[in-house]
XYZ file of C-alpha atoms in Angstrom:
714
model
C 13.649 19.806 9.726
C 10.158 18.627 8.871
C 9.485 17.017 5.539
C 8.269 19.288 2.820
C 4.510 19.699 2.707
C 2.529 18.184 -0.090
C 3.203 19.921 -3.383
C 6.789 20.852 -2.614
C 10.040 19.473 -3.886
C 12.140 17.015 -1.916
C 13.410 18.594 1.285
C 16.679 20.472 1.112
C 19.320 20.457 3.732
C 19.876 24.098 4.653
C 23.466 23.735 5.801
C 26.512 23.328 3.666
C 28.936 20.468 3.758
C 31.789 22.520 5.234
C 32.114 24.773 8.268
C 29.071 26.939 9.111
C 31.467 29.934 8.944
C 31.928 29.419 5.180
C 28.781 31.276 4.186
C 29.613 34.402 6.198
C 33.162 34.229 4.826
C 31.869 34.271 1.244
C 29.570 37.191 1.979
C 32.353 39.069 3.734
C 34.860 38.468 0.931
C 32.426 39.660 -1.735
C 31.440 42.682 0.357
C 35.023 43.707 1.044
C 35.994 43.295 -2.619
C 32.991 45.331 -3.748
C 33.674 48.133 -1.243
C 37.379 48.288 -2.126
C 36.622 48.331 -5.846
C 34.010 51.080 -5.564
C 36.183 53.141 -3.207
C 39.137 52.866 -5.566
C 37.086 53.955 -8.582
C 35.632 56.889 -6.694
C 39.054 57.877 -5.372
C 40.381 57.976 -8.904
C 37.455 60.096 -10.047
C 36.179 57.462 -12.469
C 32.558 56.535 -13.248
C 30.921 53.527 -11.616
C 28.597 52.633 -14.521
C 28.463 53.524 -18.214
C 26.170 56.332 -19.220
C 24.259 57.256 -22.357
C 22.796 54.561 -24.558
C 24.966 51.534 -23.479
C 24.180 52.233 -19.848
C 20.467 52.536 -20.536
C 20.532 49.362 -22.647
C 22.184 47.377 -19.868
C 19.784 48.879 -17.315
C 16.738 47.827 -19.342
C 18.150 44.318 -19.927
C 18.889 44.017 -16.199
C 15.329 45.086 -15.412
C 13.887 42.437 -17.742
C 16.037 39.689 -16.166
C 15.018 40.784 -12.662
C 11.345 40.852 -13.660
C 11.668 37.309 -15.045
C 13.314 35.994 -11.871
C 10.725 37.619 -9.625
C 7.817 36.471 -11.785
C 8.720 32.782 -11.815
C 9.459 32.828 -8.076
C 11.529 29.668 -8.394
C 13.893 28.574 -5.668
C 17.351 29.404 -7.025
C 19.229 27.977 -4.083
C 20.792 25.340 -6.323
C 22.773 27.786 -8.428
C 21.428 31.307 -8.882
C 20.652 32.787 -12.306
C 22.827 32.045 -15.312
C 21.151 34.911 -17.167
C 22.361 37.419 -14.592
C 25.876 35.932 -14.738
C 26.038 36.303 -18.542
C 24.912 39.905 -18.225
C 27.549 40.667 -15.571
C 30.317 39.008 -17.603
C 29.448 41.026 -20.714
C 29.727 44.230 -18.660
C 33.074 42.952 -17.339
C 34.440 42.480 -20.848
C 33.543 46.056 -21.783
C 33.919 48.118 -18.605
C 35.736 46.081 -15.941
C 34.973 44.435 -12.618
C 33.234 47.222 -10.666
C 30.372 47.864 -13.151
C 29.935 44.078 -13.527
C 29.757 43.672 -9.734
C 27.158 46.433 -9.584
C 25.025 44.590 -12.161
C 25.218 41.396 -10.111
C 24.472 43.319 -6.908
C 21.476 44.993 -8.546
C 20.005 41.649 -9.595
C 20.527 40.188 -6.105
C 19.121 43.245 -4.334
C 15.988 43.518 -6.465
C 15.203 39.787 -6.481
C 15.921 39.486 -2.749
C 13.648 42.426 -1.994
C 10.818 40.818 -3.962
C 11.341 37.434 -2.265
C 11.917 38.344 1.343
C 11.681 34.732 2.540
C 14.815 33.825 0.532
C 16.820 37.043 0.614
C 19.726 35.418 2.471
C 20.053 32.776 -0.244
C 19.824 35.467 -2.918
C 22.536 37.464 -1.169
C 24.791 34.385 -0.944
C 24.467 33.564 -4.635
C 24.994 37.205 -5.556
C 28.202 37.197 -3.514
C 29.340 34.037 -5.278
C 28.606 35.661 -8.651
C 30.647 38.729 -7.630
C 33.613 36.557 -6.641
C 33.293 34.631 -9.907
C 33.285 37.858 -11.910
C 36.301 39.003 -9.875
C 38.124 35.757 -10.754
C 37.365 36.384 -14.440
C 38.708 39.960 -14.104
C 41.934 38.619 -12.595
C 42.285 36.147 -15.468
C 41.925 38.975 -17.974
C 44.427 41.058 -16.015
C 47.010 38.296 -16.442
C 46.878 39.120 -20.157
C 47.220 42.843 -19.415
C 43.551 43.568 -20.084
C 42.039 45.968 -17.512
C 38.943 47.584 -19.056
C 37.169 50.544 -17.448
C 34.333 52.884 -18.340
C 36.813 55.514 -19.458
C 38.861 52.964 -21.448
C 36.444 50.180 -22.481
C 37.697 47.006 -24.130
C 35.738 47.410 -27.341
C 35.228 44.542 -29.782
C 37.098 46.602 -32.387
C 40.226 46.006 -30.312
C 39.727 42.239 -30.104
C 42.237 40.078 -31.967
C 43.061 36.416 -32.399
C 44.585 36.366 -28.910
C 41.260 37.518 -27.469
C 39.668 34.057 -27.722
C 42.033 32.440 -25.165
C 41.437 35.405 -22.866
C 37.672 34.991 -23.099
C 37.933 31.248 -22.481
C 40.254 31.767 -19.530
C 37.920 34.353 -18.000
C 34.869 32.099 -18.496
C 36.690 29.087 -16.989
C 37.791 31.148 -13.983
C 34.220 32.296 -13.435
C 32.820 28.749 -13.695
C 35.483 27.227 -11.462
C 34.985 29.756 -8.663
C 31.185 29.889 -8.754
C 30.604 26.121 -9.092
C 33.125 25.332 -6.352
C 31.698 27.857 -3.917
C 28.139 26.744 -4.622
C 29.147 23.111 -4.066
C 30.874 23.650 -0.736
C 28.484 26.256 0.675
C 25.154 24.579 -0.090
C 24.275 20.897 -0.182
C 22.658 19.593 -3.370
C 18.845 19.816 -3.368
C 17.516 17.020 -1.202
C 21.044 16.137 -0.175
C 21.091 13.412 -2.833
C 24.307 12.496 -4.647
C 22.472 11.355 -7.781
C 20.678 14.692 -8.123
C 23.909 16.590 -7.528
C 25.744 14.411 -10.036
C 23.246 15.277 -12.761
C 22.789 18.868 -11.591
C 26.391 20.090 -11.627
C 27.345 18.980 -15.177
C 24.110 20.475 -16.484
C 24.810 23.710 -14.641
C 28.244 23.801 -16.242
C 26.912 23.239 -19.763
C 24.174 25.850 -19.438
C 26.604 28.316 -17.854
C 29.008 27.829 -20.761
C 26.195 28.508 -23.211
C 25.158 31.631 -21.325
C 28.711 32.883 -20.984
C 29.315 32.315 -24.690
C 26.614 34.922 -25.266
C 28.522 37.494 -23.176
C 30.887 38.510 -26.057
C 27.881 38.902 -28.354
C 26.207 41.168 -25.800
C 29.416 43.221 -25.651
C 29.466 43.550 -29.443
C 25.837 44.716 -29.581
C 26.400 47.096 -26.651
C 29.244 48.818 -28.464
C 27.519 49.007 -31.864
C 23.731 48.968 -31.298
C 23.048 49.406 -27.530
C 19.330 49.948 -28.092
C 19.083 46.292 -29.158
C 20.437 45.005 -25.836
C 16.980 44.234 -24.345
C 16.476 41.668 -27.143
C 19.077 39.426 -25.465
C 16.534 38.806 -22.727
C 14.899 36.195 -24.971
C 17.887 33.803 -25.428
C 19.116 34.410 -21.868
C 15.739 33.553 -20.327
C 15.247 30.604 -22.698
C 18.570 29.003 -21.769
C 18.092 29.706 -18.090
C 14.586 28.215 -18.151
C 15.730 25.096 -19.991
C 18.181 24.407 -17.183
C 15.552 24.772 -14.486
C 12.990 22.670 -16.355
C 15.513 19.838 -16.729
C 16.343 20.132 -13.050
C 12.651 20.097 -12.148
C 12.183 16.872 -14.157
C 14.969 15.231 -12.182
C 13.332 16.301 -8.945
C 9.928 15.036 -10.109
C 11.447 11.576 -10.525
C 12.131 11.618 -6.782
C 8.544 12.505 -5.825
C 5.456 10.366 -5.314
C 2.910 11.741 -7.827
C -0.057 11.481 -5.435
C 1.179 12.734 -2.071
C 4.167 14.729 -3.393
C 6.253 13.068 -0.718
C 9.707 11.810 -1.697
C 9.695 8.294 -3.134
C 11.719 5.109 -2.532
C 14.729 6.255 -4.604
C 14.925 9.491 -2.639
C 14.575 7.617 0.647
C 17.390 5.182 -0.096
C 19.788 7.902 -1.226
C 18.868 10.205 1.636
C 19.273 7.313 4.072
C 22.743 6.635 2.700
C 23.676 10.275 3.320
C 22.212 10.149 6.830
C 24.101 6.944 7.656
C 27.346 8.457 6.416
C 26.763 11.414 8.715
C 25.867 9.103 11.619
C 29.059 7.127 11.041
C 31.101 10.314 11.098
C 29.513 11.580 14.330
C 29.104 8.220 16.054
C 25.317 8.605 16.310
C 22.511 6.161 15.611
C 19.946 6.564 12.853
C 16.661 4.730 12.348
C 14.217 3.882 9.614
C 10.508 3.395 10.312
C 8.327 1.538 7.801
C 4.564 2.122 8.131
C 1.810 0.070 6.501
C -1.954 0.607 6.780
C -3.712 -2.502 8.110
C -6.972 -2.392 6.167
C -6.335 -0.181 3.157
C -7.254 -2.887 0.631
C -10.776 -3.140 2.034
C -11.184 0.644 1.700
C -10.163 0.491 -1.960
C -12.401 -2.506 -2.658
C -15.413 -1.071 -0.844
C -15.244 2.669 -1.504
C -13.168 2.835 -4.692
C -9.699 4.004 -5.607
C -10.547 7.717 -5.591
C -11.604 7.488 -1.954
C -8.494 5.439 -1.276
C -6.349 8.195 -2.784
C -8.005 10.836 -0.593
C -7.367 8.604 2.394
C -3.679 8.363 1.497
C -3.464 12.150 1.234
C -4.854 12.535 4.739
C -2.510 9.851 6.059
C 0.417 11.644 4.400
C -0.539 14.942 6.034
C -0.866 13.319 9.452
C 2.508 11.627 9.207
C 4.201 14.898 8.263
C 2.548 16.772 11.131
C 3.726 14.152 13.630
C 7.345 13.992 12.470
C 9.886 14.731 15.196
C 12.506 17.423 14.485
C 14.971 16.318 11.821
C 12.826 13.453 10.551
C 11.847 13.100 6.896
C 8.945 11.143 5.408
C 8.540 9.279 2.115
C 5.908 7.182 0.387
C 7.205 3.869 -0.947
C 4.094 2.925 -2.896
C 0.579 1.636 -2.195
C -0.177 2.133 1.487
C 3.474 1.978 2.588
C 5.193 5.011 4.071
C 8.633 5.437 5.592
C 10.156 7.875 8.062
C 13.879 8.510 8.293
C 15.175 9.497 11.721
C 18.711 10.746 10.977
C 19.648 10.855 14.648
C 18.191 8.778 17.508
C 19.476 8.049 20.984
C 18.417 4.384 20.984
C 16.038 1.824 19.534
C 13.613 2.703 22.326
C 13.474 6.371 21.326
C 12.967 5.379 17.674
C 10.152 3.046 18.719
C 8.616 5.860 20.766
C 8.625 8.143 17.715
C 7.068 5.386 15.613
C 4.323 4.827 18.196
C 3.489 8.540 18.128
C 3.094 8.448 14.344
C 1.036 5.247 14.385
C -1.071 6.696 17.194
C -1.935 9.816 15.216
C -3.102 7.661 12.305
C -5.642 5.823 14.471
C -7.766 8.935 15.017
C -11.010 8.939 12.971
C -10.762 10.257 9.412
C -13.539 12.111 7.635
C -13.966 11.330 3.936
C -16.957 13.024 2.318
C -19.004 12.692 5.497
C -17.945 9.081 6.078
C -15.951 8.490 9.256
C -13.217 5.868 8.971
C -10.817 4.496 11.566
C -7.594 3.241 10.003
C -4.982 1.403 12.022
C -1.368 1.022 10.966
C 1.584 -1.220 11.762
C 5.179 -0.004 11.879
C 8.580 -1.646 11.923
C 11.740 0.011 13.242
C 15.332 -0.758 12.254
C 18.288 1.065 13.789
C 21.720 1.820 12.354
C 24.269 0.407 13.060
C 22.619 -2.153 15.351
C 20.508 -3.882 12.719
C 22.103 -3.109 9.351
C 25.129 -1.217 7.985
C 23.425 0.306 4.930
C 20.191 1.821 3.657
C 18.950 -1.235 1.718
C 19.542 -3.529 4.671
C 17.909 -1.091 7.069
C 14.825 -0.867 4.861
C 14.563 -4.652 4.579
C 14.874 -5.142 8.315
C 12.298 -2.441 9.004
C 10.028 -4.360 6.627
C 10.581 -7.580 8.619
C 9.739 -5.746 11.846
C 6.653 -4.176 10.279
C 5.251 -7.564 9.235
C 5.955 -8.877 12.733
C 3.893 -5.984 14.127
C 1.142 -6.759 11.626
C 1.098 -10.469 12.551
C 1.087 -9.767 16.292
C -1.234 -6.764 15.963
C 1.134 -4.948 18.309
C 1.293 -1.644 16.413
C 5.073 -1.151 16.436
C 7.922 -3.657 16.555
C 11.693 -3.198 16.565
C 13.659 -5.532 14.312
C 14.486 -8.852 15.971
C 16.957 -11.104 14.167
C 15.370 -14.199 15.705
C 12.165 -13.450 13.775
C 13.908 -12.768 10.488
C 13.808 -15.733 8.154
C 16.281 -14.169 5.728
C 19.460 -13.857 7.774
C 22.355 -15.934 6.385
C 22.096 -18.349 9.286
C 18.347 -18.805 8.908
C 18.626 -19.103 5.131
C 21.126 -21.904 5.678
C 18.715 -23.492 8.150
C 15.911 -23.188 5.574
C 18.012 -25.106 3.042
C 18.746 -27.767 5.655
C 15.030 -28.014 6.462
C 14.169 -28.586 2.800
C 16.700 -31.390 2.612
C 15.482 -32.841 5.919
C 11.929 -33.031 4.575
C 13.156 -34.651 1.369
C 15.156 -37.290 3.273
C 12.685 -37.858 6.116
C 14.952 -36.486 8.855
C 12.093 -34.564 10.501
C 10.226 -36.887 12.827
C 6.816 -36.836 14.491
C 6.482 -37.345 18.215
C 3.110 -37.918 19.827
C 1.833 -36.466 23.102
C -1.240 -38.043 24.704
C -4.415 -36.278 25.739
C -5.970 -38.129 28.681
C -9.389 -37.930 30.318
C -9.690 -37.790 34.091
C -10.912 -41.393 34.167
C -7.597 -42.474 32.632
C -8.881 -43.083 29.102
C -6.638 -41.832 26.295
C -8.649 -39.200 24.423
C -6.165 -38.833 21.579
C -2.644 -37.942 20.551
C -1.168 -34.702 19.235
C 1.482 -35.019 16.534
C 4.442 -32.705 17.241
C 7.441 -32.052 15.001
C 10.992 -32.842 16.137
C 14.126 -32.179 14.093
C 17.539 -33.407 15.148
C 19.966 -31.475 12.950
C 23.227 -33.355 12.230
C 25.329 -30.319 13.235
C 23.057 -28.107 15.355
C 21.419 -30.823 17.410
C 17.751 -30.496 18.368
C 16.299 -27.442 16.584
C 13.413 -25.858 18.550
C 10.147 -26.385 16.667
C 9.092 -22.758 16.993
C 12.332 -21.739 15.234
C 12.086 -23.893 12.126
C 8.300 -23.578 11.875
C 8.684 -19.788 11.849
C 11.206 -20.156 9.017
C 8.766 -22.348 7.090
C 5.921 -19.867 7.567
C 7.931 -16.887 6.285
C 9.576 -18.707 3.368
C 6.676 -20.419 1.630
C 7.743 -23.866 2.839
C 4.751 -24.229 5.170
C 2.484 -26.088 2.677
C 5.272 -28.608 2.096
C 5.741 -29.027 5.852
C 2.001 -29.520 6.405
C 1.882 -32.172 3.668
C 4.835 -33.930 5.289
C 3.175 -33.952 8.738
C -0.162 -35.180 7.378
C 1.524 -37.920 5.363
C 3.568 -39.154 8.329
C 0.690 -38.886 10.817
C -1.877 -40.650 8.633
C 0.624 -43.355 7.748
C 1.226 -43.976 11.454
C -2.517 -43.931 12.214
C -3.021 -46.552 9.510
C -0.299 -48.765 11.048
C -1.763 -48.386 14.532
C -5.221 -49.280 13.268
C -3.811 -52.357 11.608
C -2.360 -53.326 15.019
C -5.661 -52.688 16.778
C -4.801 -49.256 18.218
C -7.554 -46.870 17.184
C -6.635 -43.676 19.002
C -7.245 -40.444 17.003
C -4.343 -38.122 16.146
C -4.415 -34.322 16.043
C -2.277 -32.347 13.582
C -1.619 -28.610 13.752
C -2.246 -26.580 10.592
C -1.165 -22.994 9.958
C -3.333 -20.030 8.895
C -1.704 -20.258 5.458
C -3.033 -23.812 5.063
C -6.549 -22.735 6.022
C -6.459 -19.925 3.437
C -5.246 -22.213 0.650
C -8.064 -23.096 -1.799
C -8.495 -26.858 -2.159
C -6.927 -27.707 1.201
C -10.032 -29.552 2.459
C -10.177 -31.708 -0.662
C -6.469 -32.507 -0.435
C -6.889 -33.710 3.178
C -9.870 -35.886 2.202
C -7.877 -37.434 -0.663
C -4.971 -38.208 1.652
C -7.309 -39.863 4.173
C -8.748 -42.061 1.426
C -5.307 -43.031 0.138
C -4.212 -44.236 3.586
C -7.555 -45.898 4.332
C -8.015 -43.884 7.496
C -11.549 -42.851 8.543
C -11.992 -39.061 8.852
C -12.860 -39.384 12.539
C -9.341 -40.588 13.266
C -7.909 -37.214 12.242
C -8.297 -33.983 14.132
C -6.901 -30.677 12.832
C -5.892 -27.989 15.325
C -6.130 -24.350 14.253
C -5.553 -21.064 16.068
C -7.746 -17.975 16.063
C -5.209 -16.195 13.829
C -6.454 -18.396 10.986
C -9.705 -16.414 10.985
C -8.248 -12.917 11.020
C -6.853 -12.360 7.515
C -9.672 -13.786 5.379
C -12.531 -15.016 7.582
C -14.695 -16.125 4.653
C -11.997 -18.272 3.027
C -11.124 -19.784 6.405
C -14.782 -20.539 7.142
C -15.199 -22.212 3.739
C -12.132 -24.394 4.297
C -13.198 -25.434 7.806
C -16.722 -26.199 6.590
C -15.251 -28.365 3.849
C -13.090 -30.273 6.338
C -15.945 -30.939 8.751
C -18.094 -31.886 5.792
C -15.611 -34.668 5.035
C -15.868 -35.826 8.663
C -12.610 -34.342 9.946
C -12.899 -33.025 13.501
C -11.581 -29.540 14.320
C -9.949 -28.243 17.493
C -9.326 -24.595 18.449
C -5.785 -24.408 19.822
C -4.226 -21.812 22.173
C -7.624 -20.449 23.152
C -7.440 -17.102 24.953
C -4.362 -15.753 23.167
C -6.219 -14.399 20.114
C -8.077 -11.152 19.547
C -11.612 -12.172 18.692
C -12.241 -15.378 20.611
C -15.885 -14.844 21.501
C -16.703 -13.319 18.110
C -15.536 -16.303 16.084
C -15.992 -19.171 18.533
C -19.717 -19.576 17.962
C -19.282 -19.600 14.173
C -16.310 -21.983 14.050
C -17.151 -25.629 13.240
C -14.957 -26.964 16.052
C -15.708 -29.773 18.486
C -12.830 -29.194 20.889
C -11.288 -26.194 22.610
C -7.765 -26.239 24.055
C -6.960 -23.799 26.865
C -3.539 -22.271 26.345
C -0.756 -23.370 28.689
C -0.126 -19.753 29.757
C -3.384 -19.856 31.770
C -2.981 -23.426 32.994
C 0.564 -22.886 34.301
C -0.587 -20.387 36.982
C -3.999 -21.843 37.622
C -3.223 -22.818 41.213
C -1.440 -19.612 42.261
C -3.306 -16.941 40.263
C -6.989 -16.393 40.984
C -7.486 -14.397 37.770
C -6.134 -17.237 35.618
C -8.315 -19.668 37.567
C -11.368 -17.534 36.829
C -10.438 -17.355 33.135
C -10.189 -21.143 32.989
C -13.516 -21.566 34.809
C -15.309 -19.165 32.468
C -13.718 -20.780 29.424
C -14.888 -24.244 30.506
C -18.424 -23.016 31.112
C -18.500 -21.150 27.795
C -17.235 -24.165 25.859
C -19.677 -26.520 27.536
C -22.568 -24.155 26.790
C -21.603 -24.481 23.112
C -21.267 -28.253 23.312
C -17.484 -28.301 23.050
C -14.952 -30.587 24.711
C -12.300 -28.744 26.765
C -8.657 -29.840 26.876
C -6.081 -28.123 29.095
C -2.497 -27.890 27.811
C 0.683 -27.780 29.890
C -0.446 -29.760 32.959
C 2.655 -30.456 35.014
C 1.619 -31.263 38.587
C -1.027 -33.120 40.577
C -2.484 -29.964 42.087
C -3.214 -28.491 38.660
C -4.695 -31.836 37.584
C -7.097 -31.871 40.533
C -8.028 -28.233 40.105
C -8.877 -28.762 36.423
C -10.993 -31.768 37.227
C -12.863 -29.734 39.846
C -13.503 -26.994 37.268
C -15.066 -29.506 34.894
C -12.279 -29.747 32.283
C -12.680 -32.841 30.094
C -9.085 -33.854 29.343
C -5.517 -32.776 29.969
C -2.239 -32.797 28.074
C 1.219 -32.184 29.478
C 4.316 -33.534 31.123
C 2.355 -34.921 34.070
C 0.704 -37.375 31.695
C 3.556 -37.934 29.244
C 5.992 -36.026 27.113
C 5.896 -36.176 23.345
C 7.325 -39.547 22.342
C 8.564 -41.136 19.117
C 6.134 -43.473 17.376
C 7.694 -46.672 18.796
C 7.573 -45.382 22.379
C 4.036 -44.129 21.852
C 3.012 -47.580 20.658
C 4.424 -49.163 23.818
C 2.777 -46.469 25.955
C -0.596 -47.127 24.335
C -0.312 -50.888 24.683
C 0.334 -50.468 28.406
C -3.118 -48.871 28.739
C -6.615 -49.948 27.995
C -6.870 -48.106 24.635
C -10.384 -47.885 23.227
C -11.689 -47.503 19.690
C -11.503 -44.090 18.061
C -15.243 -43.446 18.295
C -15.154 -44.171 22.011
C -11.855 -42.425 22.735
C -13.053 -38.948 21.914
C -14.750 -37.444 24.982
C -18.482 -37.176 24.681
C -19.985 -33.704 24.983
C -19.778 -32.895 28.672
C -22.728 -32.963 31.025
C -20.796 -31.847 34.105
C -17.525 -32.352 35.972
C -16.030 -35.804 35.789
C -16.569 -37.992 38.845
C -13.547 -38.141 41.147
C -11.541 -41.249 40.560
C -8.131 -40.501 41.937
C -6.955 -44.119 41.991
C -7.783 -44.751 38.331
C -6.370 -41.457 37.218
C -3.154 -41.909 39.129
C -2.660 -45.405 37.808
C -2.802 -44.196 34.207
C -0.432 -41.269 34.559
C 3.215 -41.644 33.617
C 5.982 -40.230 35.806
C 6.803 -36.629 34.975
C 9.571 -36.599 32.345
C 12.698 -34.520 32.400
C 11.779 -31.082 30.931
C 14.918 -31.198 28.810
C 13.455 -34.151 26.899
C 10.022 -32.659 26.381
C 9.159 -29.876 23.956
C 5.376 -29.645 23.722
C 5.528 -27.121 20.909
C 4.059 -27.848 17.514
């Protein structure tokens, strides 16, 4: 079932909680009872409905109630009309079950005829009312009371024992009607909380309406012309119930889009997961976030942003697969519940279809906008056992899609920094930073003439229980937990302290440190780096900071200001992992960098893949045209070394030269070579390919280390 269109109430489930045959059984039982009752009355030669003034009074009152129900046009699928029930029960008290059933049937028939789209629901609730009235008639019969038109049970005949009879009849009616409504139709929206508040309120209002039934009987026997006046209290009580119910439903709706909200989504998800558990199926939750909604609000205003959200809401609803339901969680976040999916792949396919429909141009007051979205998918029971967990994991996947700009991602526990295991690892990482257990290793960058161009500081953490923790694992935890600034401070402190010690020993090689996008977007970062350099007595030229293109994507202006501040203090900048970003050529010319590092993914297949070789060649030429030094990462064999030198690359880094080494080993490695001063070590801006010098180059290269001991990952 598709989600309700904007302006409607939360979607209802159209099927009851029990067997699909229950509804026809209720209709059949009511129909058979009505036919038998009418046939019996006719066979006995008795009247079906009172005549004269009482009959006309009841007819007019029935007409007013029907007119009210038709006029408001409200969906009564949650419990029918209490006003019609009170009217039928009052007729029961005076004239018996058959006339009361005819009143109920008249209301159902007239209302159903006026609302042809819901006549089946009207017929069902009329049948339930008939069975409830029949239960009340049986309760009265237990006391020996069997009124008929010929022998009405007039109020003059009522005694003290009448009160228990009336209460018993009312309780029988309520028990039968509420039970049948509960088991034959799901609560509106299928939400337990709404049902929990709805049923007690229905009971209270029904009691109030049924308490009026004896008063109607009294007036009908004494002053039948006044019967139409009861329309006022009956309609007032009935309306109060529906207004209270509408308020409850409004609390489950987003006020702007009229989609269900977060509370509705969580409760509906719980119901869907219970059903999936019972049937052995999978269910999925898709979380959708617009990628650039903030800029629309800031540039065009909140009213335009609201109109944009309305169009996004409409598009999502039109693209929903059968059975799916949509909700708005707030801001520019939407969610889609897929109550039944075959696999994570099928859920991802549905999410891609929704995200794809959102990328089509939108027209807002003549202005054409293109809005992209990111979506995360979490599947039950694979990723979480409950609704809250499923929503959180879909959120993790959505942010992964946003970071990678991949559109849609399925939840991956290895990228979730909030699993119990990763939370424990985060605590261990905090303690390791406090106690200095995280160490820096240094990997050389070497020119083709054998001169050491610099060192890159790389993190290594030997956990006391887990052993060597891969850097990409604990760095990802730091980035998603807010620990990254602390980690960057730790690396800078250790690296600059080591640079100061090397300089004191006459080793003036520069050191490069990787910084994250979060560091670049932190106000005051450039000043903090300058202060740390001054405290250690290290000249700015001895420090190089490596950034990736992702640092420019979120807030280009803040990133540009930070980088300008760093270069203004004399710190050199290097663009790391070049070629893996999304706007390399756009930002490269504007970035204040002096070095460009070609990502290892291109270098690794340089010799065997002509396309990668062409990418490297073009990158070298582009960098040289901008006056940049080019360093190739991941060099592992002599053939790649020679090919890079032929292409004009300025320096290389990788296992062929040396693995990342602890500070003491790096010191020995440097002393074994003719290390130059920092200002001479950095490669000068290139003027062409380096001259071949195979003997010198080979003499300065270390044997290739065991890959198990080398982890050139920052």
